[in-house]
XYZ file of C-alpha atoms in Angstrom:
678
model
C -189.496 -46.444 3.310
C -192.000 -49.203 2.371
C -191.073 -52.336 4.663
C -189.571 -55.258 2.618
C -190.367 -58.465 2.951
C -187.787 -59.437 4.985
C -186.100 -58.622 8.354
C -184.273 -56.056 7.928
C -182.055 -54.867 9.689
C -179.941 -51.595 8.963
C -177.017 -50.325 10.501
C -176.830 -46.650 11.033
C -172.683 -45.614 9.614
C -171.523 -42.792 10.218
C -168.267 -40.411 8.950
C -165.832 -39.070 10.699
C -165.573 -35.152 9.473
C -161.646 -33.881 8.904
C -161.021 -30.974 9.964
C -157.801 -28.525 8.542
C -154.674 -27.587 10.866
C -153.423 -25.021 9.252
C -149.810 -23.311 11.175
C -148.473 -20.053 10.490
C -145.635 -18.234 12.332
C -145.230 -14.293 13.093
C -141.730 -13.885 11.655
C -141.098 -15.557 9.239
C -137.018 -16.651 9.462
C -137.412 -17.064 13.925
C -137.888 -20.796 13.092
C -140.410 -23.069 11.348
C -143.138 -25.121 12.071
C -144.539 -28.768 11.513
C -147.866 -30.368 12.208
C -150.191 -29.246 9.203
C -152.386 -30.980 7.989
C -155.919 -32.626 7.793
C -157.153 -34.634 10.460
C -160.271 -36.246 12.010
C -162.344 -34.441 14.223
C -161.221 -35.534 17.799
C -157.657 -37.567 16.692
C -154.799 -36.724 18.473
C -151.789 -34.579 17.139
C -148.894 -32.731 17.965
C -147.955 -29.569 15.874
C -143.943 -28.838 16.594
C -141.522 -25.615 16.123
C -138.055 -25.950 16.201
C -136.396 -22.052 17.190
C -133.647 -19.842 14.897
C -131.106 -19.087 17.340
C -131.976 -15.432 17.226
C -135.132 -15.123 18.596
C -136.752 -16.112 21.293
C -140.295 -18.885 21.589
C -143.013 -17.451 22.806
C -146.195 -19.701 21.766
C -148.325 -21.287 19.949
C -151.954 -19.299 19.270
C -155.790 -19.523 18.518
C -155.623 -15.975 17.750
C -154.553 -14.072 20.518
C -155.080 -16.808 22.566
C -151.906 -18.170 22.973
C -152.912 -22.439 23.691
C -149.173 -23.935 24.934
C -145.528 -22.028 25.096
C -143.574 -25.041 24.377
C -141.995 -25.476 21.479
C -145.204 -28.782 20.707
C -148.430 -28.566 21.522
C -151.020 -31.708 21.472
C -154.058 -31.605 21.250
C -156.872 -33.820 20.088
C -159.116 -32.210 16.275
C -161.907 -29.888 16.967
C -164.827 -30.308 15.097
C -163.519 -26.992 13.179
C -160.572 -26.224 11.045
C -157.663 -24.313 13.535
C -155.508 -22.444 12.378
C -152.197 -21.887 14.884
C -149.271 -18.819 15.027
C -146.141 -19.751 16.231
C -144.764 -16.543 17.845
C -141.839 -15.533 18.237
C -139.377 -12.532 19.229
C -136.360 -11.892 17.668
C -133.237 -11.292 20.744
C -132.241 -7.909 20.804
C -128.620 -9.229 21.463
C -127.746 -11.195 18.320
C -123.829 -10.627 17.728
C -122.518 -9.264 14.393
C -119.441 -8.712 13.485
C -118.013 -5.478 11.320
C -114.690 -5.907 9.705
C -112.633 -3.163 9.001
C -110.249 -3.469 6.305
C -107.889 -2.054 5.019
C -105.413 -1.625 1.670
C -102.269 -2.996 1.820
C -99.053 -1.579 1.024
C -97.674 -3.489 -2.062
C -100.681 -4.475 -3.759
C -104.141 -3.261 -4.033
C -105.640 -6.240 -1.997
C -107.470 -5.556 1.582
C -105.965 -7.023 4.514
C -108.537 -6.865 7.742
C -106.984 -4.671 10.068
C -109.697 -4.790 13.027
C -112.593 -6.052 13.933
C -115.851 -4.633 15.553
C -118.023 -7.138 17.639
C -121.728 -5.553 17.914
C -125.452 -6.928 19.478
C -129.045 -5.755 17.436
C -132.277 -6.981 16.947
C -131.968 -10.511 14.521
C -133.281 -9.476 11.475
C -133.182 -6.465 10.978
C -130.694 -4.251 8.997
C -126.966 -3.778 10.866
C -125.709 -0.840 12.314
C -121.612 -0.075 10.632
C -119.765 2.670 10.682
C -117.551 3.225 9.476
C -114.285 5.165 10.729
C -111.949 7.856 10.461
C -108.692 5.941 10.233
C -105.005 8.299 9.729
C -104.111 8.098 5.933
C -107.066 6.365 5.039
C -109.877 7.373 3.171
C -113.267 5.572 4.905
C -115.362 4.332 2.506
C -118.438 6.868 1.361
C -121.222 4.601 2.065
C -121.987 1.325 3.933
C -124.327 -1.291 2.522
C -126.086 -2.616 5.738
C -127.354 -6.468 5.702
C -129.756 -8.289 8.029
C -128.915 -9.674 11.046
C -128.225 -13.215 11.402
C -129.958 -14.926 14.900
C -127.231 -17.113 14.534
C -124.388 -14.284 14.562
C -122.689 -15.143 11.201
C -123.300 -11.743 10.484
C -120.435 -10.284 9.301
C -120.066 -5.968 7.713
C -116.887 -5.345 5.584
C -115.318 -2.451 5.699
C -112.378 -1.658 3.119
C -110.320 2.109 3.566
C -107.939 2.442 0.381
C -104.571 4.149 1.413
C -104.106 7.370 1.006
C -100.620 7.853 -0.996
C -98.845 11.195 0.189
C -95.618 13.168 -1.678
C -92.174 13.109 -0.392
C -90.421 16.656 -2.241
C -86.470 17.157 -1.050
C -84.359 20.488 -1.700
C -81.156 22.064 -0.754
C -80.005 23.966 1.319
C -76.919 24.538 -1.092
C -77.785 23.539 -4.740
C -74.034 22.435 -5.573
C -73.462 20.733 -1.632
C -74.469 17.542 -2.992
C -76.948 15.597 -4.794
C -80.655 14.085 -2.816
C -82.674 11.508 -3.996
C -85.327 9.254 -3.390
C -86.341 6.149 -3.913
C -88.982 5.329 -6.000
C -91.349 7.241 -7.702
C -91.999 10.580 -5.215
C -95.611 9.420 -4.410
C -95.854 6.726 -1.295
C -98.585 5.193 1.081
C -99.625 5.420 4.016
C -96.509 3.759 6.185
C -94.938 3.267 3.210
C -90.905 2.936 3.650
C -89.341 5.587 2.292
C -85.435 6.428 2.742
C -84.099 9.380 1.128
C -80.640 9.435 0.980
C -78.603 12.007 -0.047
C -74.295 12.459 -1.160
C -72.190 14.704 0.075
C -69.216 16.843 -2.465
C -66.120 17.407 -1.331
C -65.668 20.782 0.507
C -68.800 19.675 2.315
C -70.478 18.715 5.982
C -73.137 17.205 6.172
C -75.775 19.350 8.650
C -78.531 16.190 8.726
C -83.014 16.337 6.630
C -84.474 18.995 8.026
C -88.034 19.008 9.149
C -88.713 23.063 8.767
C -86.452 23.843 11.625
C -86.560 20.135 13.501
C -83.495 17.536 12.314
C -85.255 14.694 11.622
C -81.314 12.760 10.738
C -77.858 13.585 10.121
C -77.312 10.542 8.543
C -76.625 10.949 4.655
C -79.700 7.828 4.222
C -82.739 8.580 6.079
C -85.313 5.540 6.638
C -88.688 6.383 7.539
C -92.644 5.362 7.326
C -94.776 7.658 5.099
C -96.425 10.033 7.545
C -100.403 10.938 6.094
C -99.652 14.317 5.220
C -97.093 15.823 2.301
C -93.681 15.469 3.926
C -91.059 18.216 2.414
C -87.224 18.004 3.604
C -84.921 19.206 2.905
C -81.091 18.499 3.299
C -78.987 21.002 5.201
C -75.030 21.270 4.368
C -72.233 23.696 5.692
C -70.045 24.544 3.816
C -66.743 23.347 4.735
C -64.621 26.936 5.927
C -60.241 24.601 5.363
C -61.184 23.700 1.619
C -57.370 23.265 -0.025
C -56.602 25.838 -2.843
C -53.624 26.720 -4.301
C -52.527 30.348 -5.625
C -49.437 30.018 -8.339
C -47.072 31.896 -8.989
C -45.325 32.342 -12.931
C -42.607 34.213 -13.521
C -41.777 35.019 -16.908
C -38.225 32.886 -17.953
C -35.623 34.707 -18.662
C -34.846 32.864 -21.853
C -38.058 32.895 -23.778
C -41.121 34.140 -23.184
C -42.273 31.470 -21.897
C -43.738 31.435 -18.360
C -42.403 28.942 -15.023
C -44.335 28.224 -12.088
C -41.702 30.033 -8.984
C -43.683 29.358 -5.921
C -46.938 27.903 -4.786
C -49.101 29.603 -1.723
C -51.288 26.816 -0.589
C -54.663 28.064 1.387
C -57.414 27.327 2.876
C -61.220 29.128 2.135
C -65.045 28.344 2.056
C -65.781 26.333 -0.513
C -67.780 27.776 -2.690
C -67.037 31.549 -2.363
C -64.771 33.438 -4.445
C -60.694 32.594 -3.468
C -58.754 35.401 -2.133
C -55.355 34.796 -3.900
C -52.958 38.130 -2.586
C -50.901 39.572 -5.429
C -47.421 39.663 -4.342
C -44.723 42.454 -5.509
C -41.150 40.293 -6.433
C -38.615 41.640 -7.178
C -37.905 42.770 -11.026
C -41.427 41.433 -12.510
C -45.061 43.078 -13.147
C -47.956 41.498 -12.787
C -49.030 40.405 -16.465
C -52.630 41.695 -16.368
C -55.349 42.060 -13.519
C -56.762 38.512 -12.651
C -60.527 37.627 -10.806
C -60.526 35.889 -7.864
C -61.982 32.623 -8.696
C -64.828 29.182 -6.935
C -63.439 27.144 -4.119
C -64.080 24.265 -5.388
C -64.467 21.588 -2.930
C -62.413 18.926 -3.748
C -58.705 20.620 -3.212
C -58.682 21.133 -7.217
C -59.018 24.770 -7.836
C -55.816 26.722 -8.472
C -55.218 30.876 -8.982
C -52.724 31.882 -11.443
C -50.830 34.516 -11.888
C -48.419 35.754 -14.513
C -45.383 38.257 -13.981
C -43.517 39.441 -16.828
C -40.233 40.384 -16.340
C -39.227 43.657 -15.842
C -36.217 44.642 -18.443
C -33.462 46.933 -17.248
C -30.571 48.922 -19.210
C -26.227 48.769 -18.577
C -24.903 51.520 -18.953
C -20.693 51.533 -18.913
C -18.645 54.749 -19.016
C -15.149 55.357 -18.463
C -13.556 58.293 -16.221
C -10.843 57.917 -18.774
C -11.452 57.876 -21.904
C -8.026 56.798 -23.744
C -7.833 54.300 -20.486
C -9.246 50.949 -21.974
C -12.418 49.729 -24.062
C -15.278 48.228 -22.539
C -18.114 46.450 -23.431
C -21.517 44.760 -22.079
C -23.673 47.477 -21.893
C -27.520 46.834 -23.481
C -30.774 46.096 -21.818
C -30.777 42.744 -20.027
C -34.091 41.378 -18.200
C -33.981 40.708 -14.562
C -31.807 38.382 -13.782
C -30.447 37.881 -17.080
C -26.598 36.786 -17.341
C -24.856 39.836 -18.269
C -21.307 40.351 -18.694
C -19.198 43.552 -18.751
C -15.582 43.666 -19.782
C -13.510 46.389 -19.830
C -9.594 46.040 -21.308
C -6.630 48.297 -20.313
C -3.943 50.620 -22.354
C -0.694 50.990 -21.788
C 0.220 52.998 -19.153
C -3.504 52.415 -17.314
C -4.116 49.910 -14.741
C -8.413 48.973 -14.009
C -9.145 49.769 -10.686
C -12.826 48.253 -10.789
C -16.229 49.087 -11.204
C -18.093 51.488 -10.078
C -21.299 52.932 -9.541
C -23.020 56.052 -9.060
C -22.444 56.532 -5.777
C -18.204 55.942 -6.265
C -18.353 52.318 -4.494
C -16.894 50.163 -5.709
C -18.969 47.228 -7.429
C -16.396 44.537 -8.647
C -12.857 44.633 -9.047
C -12.180 42.323 -11.710
C -11.879 43.559 -15.232
C -14.673 40.763 -16.690
C -17.440 40.069 -14.760
C -20.379 38.049 -14.592
C -23.147 39.291 -13.444
C -27.250 38.604 -12.875
C -29.290 41.500 -13.990
C -30.288 43.577 -11.175
C -34.368 45.459 -10.620
C -33.133 48.725 -11.903
C -31.168 50.238 -14.457
C -27.594 50.422 -13.449
C -24.700 52.900 -14.834
C -21.109 51.419 -13.914
C -17.900 53.201 -14.608
C -14.976 51.567 -15.323
C -12.162 53.636 -13.212
C -8.037 53.844 -14.244
C -5.503 55.040 -12.993
C -1.869 55.876 -14.238
C -0.260 53.809 -13.106
C 2.954 52.472 -14.834
C 5.185 49.454 -14.088
C 8.605 49.334 -16.421
C 10.616 46.474 -15.750
C 11.286 46.043 -11.792
C 9.450 49.569 -11.040
C 6.391 51.060 -10.374
C 4.801 54.413 -10.761
C 1.981 54.628 -8.841
C 0.745 57.534 -6.632
C 1.873 61.310 -6.132
C 3.382 62.491 -2.736
C 5.459 65.669 -2.073
C 8.893 65.548 -3.123
C 10.657 68.135 -5.492
C 10.923 71.464 -4.632
C 9.435 73.914 -6.793
C 9.525 78.075 -6.719
C 6.215 79.533 -6.811
C 5.773 81.613 -10.011
C 2.927 83.236 -11.138
C 2.446 80.194 -14.318
C 2.836 78.166 -11.215
C 0.208 80.158 -9.048
C 1.738 80.129 -6.019
C 3.293 83.508 -5.885
C -0.101 84.727 -4.712
C -0.555 81.787 -1.657
C 0.656 83.558 1.213
C 0.672 82.091 5.274
C -2.205 82.423 6.907
C -2.703 80.111 10.421
C -6.014 79.868 10.094
C -6.205 78.094 6.484
C -2.633 75.777 6.892
C -2.511 72.589 9.266
C -0.013 72.517 11.310
C 1.921 69.358 11.603
C 2.039 69.099 15.505
C 5.315 68.111 15.365
C 7.282 67.681 18.901
C 9.227 69.888 20.440
C 10.026 69.221 23.632
C 8.227 66.748 24.374
C 4.794 68.345 23.352
C 3.113 68.834 20.195
C 3.348 72.734 19.338
C 2.421 74.830 16.265
C 5.755 75.746 14.640
C 5.486 73.608 11.096
C 1.852 73.825 9.248
C 1.712 73.067 5.708
C -1.002 73.587 3.285
C -2.001 71.456 -0.016
C -2.667 73.382 -4.071
C -5.394 72.048 -6.655
C -4.016 74.796 -9.314
C -6.376 73.205 -11.436
C -9.186 71.990 -9.504
C -9.484 68.604 -11.129
C -9.459 67.003 -7.715
C -5.612 66.256 -7.108
C -3.245 68.291 -4.862
C -0.564 69.541 -7.183
C 1.778 71.190 -4.396
C 3.098 71.199 -0.746
C 3.813 74.566 1.173
C 5.281 74.169 3.897
C 6.271 76.977 5.966
C 8.050 76.617 9.440
C 8.807 79.589 13.183
C 11.337 77.067 14.072
C 13.189 73.807 13.562
C 12.137 70.725 14.083
C 14.163 69.052 16.371
C 16.870 65.924 16.313
C 14.273 64.322 18.854
C 11.236 65.300 20.325
C 11.992 65.855 23.748
C 14.230 68.683 22.716
C 14.062 71.816 21.873
C 14.212 73.803 19.068
C 17.543 74.048 17.720
C 18.108 77.506 16.341
C 18.883 78.879 13.417
C 22.564 78.962 12.391
C 21.957 75.459 13.013
C 20.607 74.235 10.685
C 22.373 71.201 8.944
C 19.213 68.608 9.293
C 16.773 71.056 7.208
C 19.292 71.715 4.828
C 19.290 75.172 4.330
C 15.844 75.745 5.511
C 14.542 79.095 6.626
C 12.233 79.855 9.069
C 9.451 82.028 8.735
C 9.118 81.346 4.593
C 7.561 79.627 2.597
C 8.485 76.399 0.699
C 6.853 75.157 -2.092
C 7.015 71.331 -2.861
C 5.190 69.352 -6.323
C 3.295 65.791 -6.332
C 5.458 63.971 -8.023
C 4.477 60.714 -8.640
C 6.268 58.005 -6.167
C 9.099 55.799 -7.902
C 8.554 52.613 -6.140
C 10.649 49.524 -6.194
C 9.321 45.561 -6.772
C 11.368 43.791 -4.268
C 8.633 40.420 -4.995
C 5.562 39.476 -7.785
C 3.648 36.425 -7.210
C 0.000 35.472 -8.025
C -0.301 39.180 -9.824
C 0.820 41.060 -6.526
C 4.029 42.674 -6.349
C 5.175 44.085 -2.434
C 7.060 47.032 -3.409
C 9.272 49.862 -1.685
C 9.713 53.756 -2.320
C 13.081 54.173 -4.151
C 12.945 57.248 -2.112
C 13.504 58.061 1.311
C 9.525 60.482 0.954
C 9.292 61.569 4.823
C 10.916 62.419 8.158
C 9.445 61.547 11.124
C 9.848 59.805 14.509
C 9.362 56.089 14.952
C 7.516 56.854 18.647
C 8.180 60.260 20.725
C 8.339 59.290 23.906
C 12.363 57.518 24.638
C 13.881 56.595 27.353
C 11.496 54.523 29.279
C 12.365 50.903 29.401
C 9.204 50.058 30.376
C 6.045 49.213 29.551
C 3.141 52.120 29.286
C -0.207 52.444 27.801
C 0.160 54.525 24.423
C -2.193 54.192 21.269
C -4.920 52.298 22.827
C -2.425 49.520 23.842
C -0.176 48.805 26.778
C 3.672 47.891 25.340
C 6.957 49.598 24.528
C 8.236 52.621 23.502
C 9.579 50.298 20.063
C 6.078 48.347 20.246
C 5.416 48.676 16.236
C 1.163 47.795 16.637
C 1.495 50.797 18.677
C 4.025 53.208 17.200
C 3.054 56.570 15.628
C 5.216 55.410 12.891
C 2.613 53.367 11.776
C 0.204 55.347 12.534
C 1.240 57.264 9.730
C 1.351 55.117 7.128
C -2.272 53.891 7.113
C -3.432 57.268 7.906
C -0.956 60.778 6.432
C 0.716 59.286 4.342
C -2.030 56.495 2.429
C -4.343 59.199 2.303
C -2.126 61.734 1.073
C -0.648 59.492 -1.654
C -3.666 57.791 -2.740
C -6.620 58.262 -4.020
C -9.771 56.019 -3.700
C -8.561 54.722 -6.717
C -5.266 53.726 -5.775
C -6.350 52.151 -2.453
C -8.446 50.100 -4.490
C -5.116 48.008 -5.397
C -3.282 48.271 -2.180
C -3.689 44.808 -0.005
C -4.413 44.899 3.610
C -1.911 42.364 4.827
C -0.655 40.564 8.053
C 2.290 42.327 9.329
C 4.423 39.723 10.221
C 6.446 40.925 13.606
C 7.505 38.175 15.425
C 10.626 37.745 16.816
C 11.871 35.797 13.377
C 10.982 39.253 11.797
C 13.509 41.515 14.227
C 16.294 38.646 13.044
C 16.048 37.250 16.934
C 14.851 33.646 18.093
C 13.514 35.451 21.009
C 12.623 39.962 21.758
C 10.571 40.255 24.662
C 9.407 43.612 22.977
C 8.035 42.189 19.491
C 4.915 42.473 18.996
C 1.625 40.784 17.804
C 1.256 40.831 14.153
C -1.056 43.738 12.857
C -3.671 43.905 9.287
C -1.844 47.076 7.284
C -1.922 48.573 3.996
C 1.636 50.815 4.521
C 4.261 49.665 6.641
C 7.917 49.722 7.287
C 10.116 46.608 6.276
C 11.914 44.466 9.043
C 15.477 43.822 10.473
C 14.478 40.251 8.458
C 13.693 41.251 4.925
C 15.483 43.734 4.429
C 18.625 40.464 5.050
C 15.906 38.018 2.663
C 17.809 37.260 -0.443
C 14.347 36.969 -1.755
C 13.862 40.473 -1.558
C 17.656 41.011 -3.468
C 18.303 44.064 -0.304
C 21.223 42.049 1.620
C 23.898 44.000 -0.800
C 24.502 46.707 1.449
C 24.808 49.493 -1.423
C 21.231 48.456 -2.048
C 19.807 49.361 0.337
C 21.445 53.092 0.850
C 18.252 55.902 -0.096
C 18.199 58.961 -0.283
C 15.530 61.727 0.721
C 13.243 63.852 -1.396
C 13.650 67.651 -1.224
C 10.339 67.505 0.924
C 12.166 64.945 3.091
C 14.614 67.326 3.875
C 12.770 69.670 4.522
C 10.453 67.497 7.572
C 14.752 67.404 9.109
C 15.339 64.080 7.335
C 20.279 63.824 8.396
C 21.514 63.518 5.043
C 25.109 62.354 5.382
C 27.984 63.319 3.443
C 27.646 60.528 0.950
C 24.164 62.058 0.370
C 22.605 59.101 2.427
C 20.779 58.992 4.873
C 18.625 56.837 6.598
C 15.389 54.925 6.834
C 13.762 53.607 9.310
C 12.566 49.038 9.431
C 9.333 48.419 11.856
C 11.889 45.547 14.205
C 12.511 46.606 17.563
C 15.864 46.647 19.085
C 15.835 42.894 20.961
C 17.335 44.404 23.789
C 16.271 47.526 24.645
C 13.361 48.607 24.536
C 13.563 52.768 23.395
C 15.523 51.960 20.356
C 14.391 50.172 16.703
C 16.487 49.142 13.986
C 17.100 51.634 11.022
C 19.054 51.811 8.010
C 22.626 53.951 7.623
C 23.215 56.150 5.172
C 25.873 53.113 4.243
C 23.356 50.381 3.933
C 24.168 48.726 7.126
C 21.609 47.882 9.792
C 21.594 49.540 13.440
C 19.720 50.505 15.808
C 18.263 53.940 18.037
C 16.739 55.922 19.660
C 12.679 56.071 18.595
C 12.743 59.120 18.924
C 14.659 60.655 16.689
C 13.032 62.521 13.895
C 15.645 62.826 10.975
C 15.296 59.147 10.278
C 13.628 58.385 6.811
C 9.698 57.162 5.940
C 10.984 54.480 2.612
C 7.091 52.960 3.157
C 6.674 49.178 1.425
C 3.229 47.714 0.348
C 1.343 44.806 -1.246
C 0.307 45.809 -4.459
C -2.301 44.142 -7.309
C -0.326 44.399 -10.991
């Protein structure tokens, strides 16, 4: 410049340059930096770095030169723009969390189940891995996230809870019911209850998973496993289930049926019954039947129906004109049947007889229930006549007849092989010297004649030998070695007493001649005829045996016998006319008997008058040796023993008085007595 006209003072002035400080970071998120800006040269300045969690500060770098390892770096501004880089290293142990969420059972929300604590390098991606949980479905992909250095990083994984089915079955369809709560599809570990109800007749054995019993209770609660489940309810059929078999019988009065019998049985539930067909007399099973199922509640009833059989009653008579019979017909089994027989004059109804000729009923009018069979009954009658105080009943050889061609006797000869010995006593021994033969001329089963033949005369006493042919008082002019024939005549009886439809009767004639007992002169007890007693013991006597065997079986057929009562015969001391009698014997049970001493003296019997007691003998009785007095009357035995002599018994003599005589006397007659139905 040109110097001005003045002093000049010039001042040299400088402006301080400004420079820029730029800051950078090697990792943007590792922290923050401050202090960047414009600064004058040589200004003192500080740059500062702050470090975020998860990083480690390595220093300030100018290019590759670290100018400071401190977070704050103070320096003077150089005469140049400066760029400084804050450098960090990401921590490799920075924590982060992986949370595993399970879907809830009750809703679709999720609940934290498990947290995995992990570490990684800050700022890098997480490494979360889905797990496999039983009963859950893992997420198919995992959204990884950056690892925050402050450890706040959380990766959440959600697991869907699986659903499974429960199916139920039964080993026996009819044993009960099964049920499962809900729909049958359940989330894993959801509580499930299966229930069974048991029908009567079964026993619950339990719930089974295959062969394994999981519960023995009707209700089984469990948590749903991670699988479809099939449970079987198992029952056992009871083997003692009750059922009934009812047996019905058809009624008598109509065609309806009435329960007759119930049989209580047991069997296995839901199997067939085992009803058994019974055999009932008089019934037939209506139809075949099928066994039925046994219900478990015990309600099973098998009903069997039986029809009532019908049978016939056929009636007949042994004598056509003897009377009438009613009641024949067809009847149901068990029905009431009334049969009735009436009798005409001159006949007496004896009883109803079956085909075996056995008397089944004695009453003319008889009611009975029809048996299970056809029956044939015969009303049997006998020629039985009651005329005033007389009864004509039974037959016995009585009247002597001559043998002629007309009566068929003339051609019959004596033969020891076909004639029967009487076995009468002679010299105290039974001997064959008197014989008899019965002849049924018309072959109707009834004897018409009896032939008698003797080689010796019967002695007066059993101990004697036979009389010679010139002494024949007792045989009344009958000759030895000659056949004599006697006709079987109706027996005439005198009625001594009537009571309650029965009568005590006494033969009008002396019908036979027999000893009381074949031994005498033994005044002591001795064993005879199966007992121990004296010779005049009536119970042990031969004459009692004769009456109830020989006479009874000869005089009466089976029909007539049915009318004769078996009575207790009084043989006490009082029956002998004494207050005491050491020879009196026990009472006997007899059909035929002799009158006693007291009975012929009893006014109730009408024999107290001597003249009424007198009796004559039949021709046949005389042939047997009956004594006949001049007045044509004869003696007849009573059953009573003499009270002072063991060898004697009472008898009625020809004038009607009572005396006693030796028991082996053969010439005293027999007047049988008995009680008969009128």
